[in-house]
């Protein structure tokens, strides 16, 4: 008797059919009680989930954090009534909560599932993300946890129009993820009518097979077919990830709404709900659980308890921060076995390749698929791994929605974007990140770090490993002098005052390449008889408002901020926000940023063209100091 | 004799072979002269382009804006040496420019092609975008221009890992784009080694066919096979878009580098370049042009010369701005036949469906594929159409990289995001746009508009139709009272002062739902004996700095800004930037924004929870007015 049969549950298909009816009824009841929600999209998938949760999903409902549990991801997050009805059937959500908590303020049964609920791995609701996330969880299962748990993902058919779904299946096949089982609820109808492929099951199967997965086409309302498909999927006999393509009917079970395009995303009015419940055989309150995992496990790879060797650089040596990232990542990976890395086929540019060489078993190549890059990191984070995901910063914009949803999921993502700004030179604007700080600052709870030298890069990568939420490191292509000696501390939320005197007349703020420019500008200004304070704003969010305010107060409110980024939402914005965020302040702020559309050139040419090099910083600072100030202007 | 044969060029394959050698030599010469670039990735595709440009591409090189020209999009933009060598062969770029202008500052032969060059439709360099853009051009050709021009797209193999490529092929097949011919240079090697599918031509063919295109697999260095494939592709005998899958060798023609993973993105040193040129038979300076289009045409659909009926709303009526968008779009589409619309399967939420009903022939459903949504709009813009693309604002983040590249391309994109902020209520955070203003403000040259009522929405949609660059309209889910009478003007870059007196003590700035809250707060404050100025900041970028500064000066520097958005990079940031952007100013700014992670609830509950409703605005304003001000704090 093997593990599978040993744990096979007693629930028979007749009981599963009762459960399916209950899930439909509860989907109707919960959404009608809330006055909003998607009962019809829940009802199409009720049979699928009834069979899955009662007979195949190995899940310890009392121990959602049992590491041996299967994972079930609701990629079609709008089917939240179904998800919550499953939780009721499992006995972890009460009928009362289902009827009074769904979609209500302050409650946990939100419009789309989020990990506020312990049985939910990732937030969904932005379509085409659950499956890519599931790939990450399955990667963890197969390559890191080396655990037999499976990842089940319930998808809608509409979301197969998202390219991210194909990125996911492609990677699932590439990595041989037989532990990933995708169930597609092909109910033919999207929000505003028929989907692109409607019920063309052959077309879905061809695509899925072409991407290297095994397709199993079934009638999604035939419990025997569903069960057979799941048994077959668990065997993964073809050695491929399995996609169960289930032909279903939207609002199945309620004849007035079934297969109608008019009932997307709408609760039934009370009278219709009553009618639906009657047609479905009335309320039921079955408590049904399926098989348990074989073991109770909370095993996670442990962090090494010992100290680790920091990478050390000599002050004055020229080191690219992207290179320092790679070297620091190896050190952090040595210290902590939970650290893993991913890259979008540019590891020899981001220098994630150093980690890949040192720890090939903890590196995942995502090729040029940035959405899947972030989704895989999200899935790895679900399993407790500390995933660093890197690519050119410009191309992280490709994954903006995944980063945003990562914040909703509350996962820890460590993102690294290289080749920022016009500094990169010859490659031109397509490769220049000039929006990334704005994007990353606006992510909920994010941390944005922008080191200027090798030493600070190492310290910040180290800090990121232990940082929760979404953190972002912005690295620079070119090599610049190391500014700090080994052992210098760089707390997140801090900054470094590199030049300072009691007679400072102006404050210069920079980060990355502009910090080096600011230091040179301070020398120039000194020759012109002007003393400038210079601040390395390596922590853009959170930002060291206290030090910036003190500097402003001590330099007559005169601030010059230079950044290799567009003027909106970047470093200058962060500094301005910090200075105006509390109290009343008199300020003269001059912000230098990239306002034109760059072309090719050398980095130096482009920094000068953009007006963010040392000469422009010095001139801007001098102009502030020399100009007559009319501080009474707005009083 | 049909049109095709009538225009068939005289260039024979032996001459095309000479041309191919020249393209390789020039790719080597230009990149070595620049000290950067991608000769190896150019050489793999040289035979493909030699046959294409000399025998199949119908292109009037002296009239790049001849509307009858075929289009050629370099989706693998890093093969810019090849593109520019083609331009030299066509006689529109000189050999001198190729050798002295490539990748240099201030020159037009940039690292990746951009429309700075008149023979380039769209900027590429972010992989996986040229083909989706080409779908947009082909949509215009088939459905709007109804012109026989073809769209040829040269892709790399690495970029087939991007989901956006599959979104594109899916839509190409759905819309029957037989005028779109994709050529994939399958040279097996990506940036850091072998691609995922290497030379598995069958796998590529299976995927392409599964997505509804016709695959033609060839040896990409056999000129006869190339030619036959292009003849076949032009016939589009299967009634499908054609994808020519060409097995090629990277750095083909130079034995020392051919098929080597070590020569990605590197120019050959001078001695190796000389060796390569010698092996390729030395320099050539052929001038070769292929067939011309049948006609010279500059025809574009004309704007109607007559005046149009504005949509009119009664002050006080409750109208959702998303609804007003749809109604305005119909009016604008009536006025101007160049206006087209696209949506990502949520037209009944964004109200693009009103346009779809009024002008079905000018509406393109992109289903749930936001990257393709923006790319199609980009391609339509290339052909002179005024494309409005809408979806939930939260999901526009999915297309961030495409919007960014649209700015590099210099195309006009009119984006509309609905369902913004916590105001949407029950659906929860996955559907709430809280980062979109930050994203859109940071796009180069963008316009960001955020109307609060129906009348201003109509005026701004009208203005967007004639706006160049990337413009963005943020619309709200719920219905709120119309504030302005028909005929009121809303210039971009302006704002409206809705409440004002000589005794104002504080300025309240809002937009969208927070403007209505600010108006209510002003009433509350008046009851508390405080006069508040209220500003409708409908134009977030450009912003009316003059009016804001005047308001600040006249209200003792006291400003409260409320926004249904995260605090970073949004309305509050735009206002703060405007107030601190020039001169010296004493300010007390209080910014109210969404700082926590929302859940479900009613809009009113969530606005209160976020601290951005009328009560919070009133309290914040009162606190500013009442608190003792220490204006000497930083002097």
Short mmCIF file of N, CA and C in Angstrom, two decimals, chain A residues 426 600-602, chain B residues 26-39 80-81 84 97-105 109-111 266-268:
data_model
loop_
_atom_site.label_atom_id
_atom_site.label_comp_id
_atom_site.label_asym_id
_atom_site.label_seq_id
_atom_site.Cartn_x
_atom_site.Cartn_y
_atom_site.Cartn_z
N UNK A 426 25.22 53.82 -23.71
CA UNK A 426 25.01 53.57 -25.14
C UNK A 426 23.74 52.81 -25.47
N UNK A 600 21.36 57.61 -26.99
CA UNK A 600 22.60 56.93 -26.62
C UNK A 600 23.69 57.95 -26.31
N UNK A 601 24.80 57.47 -25.82
CA UNK A 601 25.94 58.32 -25.50
C UNK A 601 26.74 57.63 -24.42
N UNK A 602 27.78 58.30 -23.95
CA UNK A 602 28.46 57.75 -22.78
C UNK A 602 27.67 58.15 -21.54
N UNK B 26 28.62 45.21 -42.27
CA UNK B 26 28.28 46.52 -41.71
C UNK B 26 27.86 46.41 -40.24
N UNK B 27 27.25 45.29 -39.89
CA UNK B 27 26.91 45.10 -38.47
C UNK B 27 28.18 45.01 -37.63
N UNK B 28 29.19 44.35 -38.18
CA UNK B 28 30.48 44.25 -37.49
C UNK B 28 31.16 45.61 -37.44
N UNK B 29 31.18 46.29 -38.58
CA UNK B 29 31.89 47.59 -38.64
C UNK B 29 31.25 48.61 -37.72
N UNK B 30 29.94 48.70 -37.75
CA UNK B 30 29.28 49.73 -36.94
C UNK B 30 29.47 49.48 -35.45
N UNK B 31 29.33 48.24 -35.04
CA UNK B 31 29.43 47.97 -33.60
C UNK B 31 30.88 48.07 -33.12
N UNK B 32 31.80 47.62 -33.92
CA UNK B 32 33.21 47.77 -33.51
C UNK B 32 33.59 49.25 -33.44
N UNK B 33 33.09 50.02 -34.40
CA UNK B 33 33.41 51.46 -34.37
C UNK B 33 32.83 52.11 -33.12
N UNK B 34 31.67 51.64 -32.69
CA UNK B 34 31.02 52.24 -31.52
C UNK B 34 31.58 51.69 -30.21
N UNK B 35 32.21 50.52 -30.31
CA UNK B 35 32.68 49.88 -29.07
C UNK B 35 31.56 49.30 -28.26
N UNK B 36 30.40 49.14 -28.85
CA UNK B 36 29.30 48.47 -28.16
C UNK B 36 28.24 48.07 -29.17
N UNK B 37 27.38 47.17 -28.77
CA UNK B 37 26.34 46.71 -29.69
C UNK B 37 26.31 45.20 -29.82
N UNK B 38 25.42 44.73 -30.69
CA UNK B 38 25.13 43.29 -30.79
C UNK B 38 25.38 42.77 -32.21
N UNK B 39 26.63 42.65 -32.64
CA UNK B 39 26.85 42.15 -34.00
C UNK B 39 26.41 40.69 -34.17
N UNK B 80 20.10 46.26 -33.65
CA UNK B 80 20.11 47.56 -34.31
C UNK B 80 21.21 47.69 -35.36
N UNK B 81 22.38 47.05 -35.19
CA UNK B 81 23.38 47.16 -36.27
C UNK B 81 22.81 46.63 -37.59
N UNK B 84 20.27 49.20 -38.99
CA UNK B 84 20.92 50.38 -39.57
C UNK B 84 21.69 50.01 -40.84
N UNK B 97 27.69 57.79 -41.49
CA UNK B 97 26.83 57.86 -40.31
C UNK B 97 26.85 56.53 -39.55
N UNK B 98 26.86 55.45 -40.32
CA UNK B 98 26.88 54.13 -39.69
C UNK B 98 28.14 53.96 -38.82
N UNK B 99 29.22 54.50 -39.29
CA UNK B 99 30.50 54.31 -38.58
C UNK B 99 30.76 55.35 -37.51
N UNK B 100 30.15 56.51 -37.64
CA UNK B 100 30.45 57.57 -36.66
C UNK B 100 29.25 57.93 -35.81
N UNK B 101 28.07 57.49 -36.22
CA UNK B 101 26.87 57.91 -35.49
C UNK B 101 26.31 56.85 -34.56
N UNK B 102 26.67 55.61 -34.80
CA UNK B 102 26.03 54.53 -34.05
C UNK B 102 26.34 54.59 -32.56
N UNK B 103 25.30 54.65 -31.75
CA UNK B 103 25.40 54.63 -30.29
C UNK B 103 26.16 55.83 -29.73
N UNK B 104 26.27 56.89 -30.54
CA UNK B 104 26.97 58.08 -30.04
C UNK B 104 25.97 59.12 -29.55
N UNK B 105 26.44 59.96 -28.65
CA UNK B 105 25.62 61.02 -28.06
C UNK B 105 25.12 61.99 -29.15
N UNK B 109 21.27 57.08 -34.58
CA UNK B 109 21.41 55.62 -34.66
C UNK B 109 21.65 55.07 -33.25
N UNK B 110 20.60 55.08 -32.45
CA UNK B 110 20.73 54.74 -31.03
C UNK B 110 20.96 53.24 -30.81
N UNK B 111 21.25 52.91 -29.58
CA UNK B 111 21.54 51.53 -29.21
C UNK B 111 20.43 50.57 -29.60
N UNK B 266 28.41 41.87 -27.63
CA UNK B 266 29.77 42.41 -27.58
C UNK B 266 30.24 42.72 -28.99
N UNK B 267 30.80 43.90 -29.17
CA UNK B 267 31.42 44.17 -30.46
C UNK B 267 32.73 43.39 -30.55
N UNK B 268 33.14 43.06 -31.75
CA UNK B 268 34.43 42.41 -31.90
C UNK B 268 35.54 43.45 -31.77
#
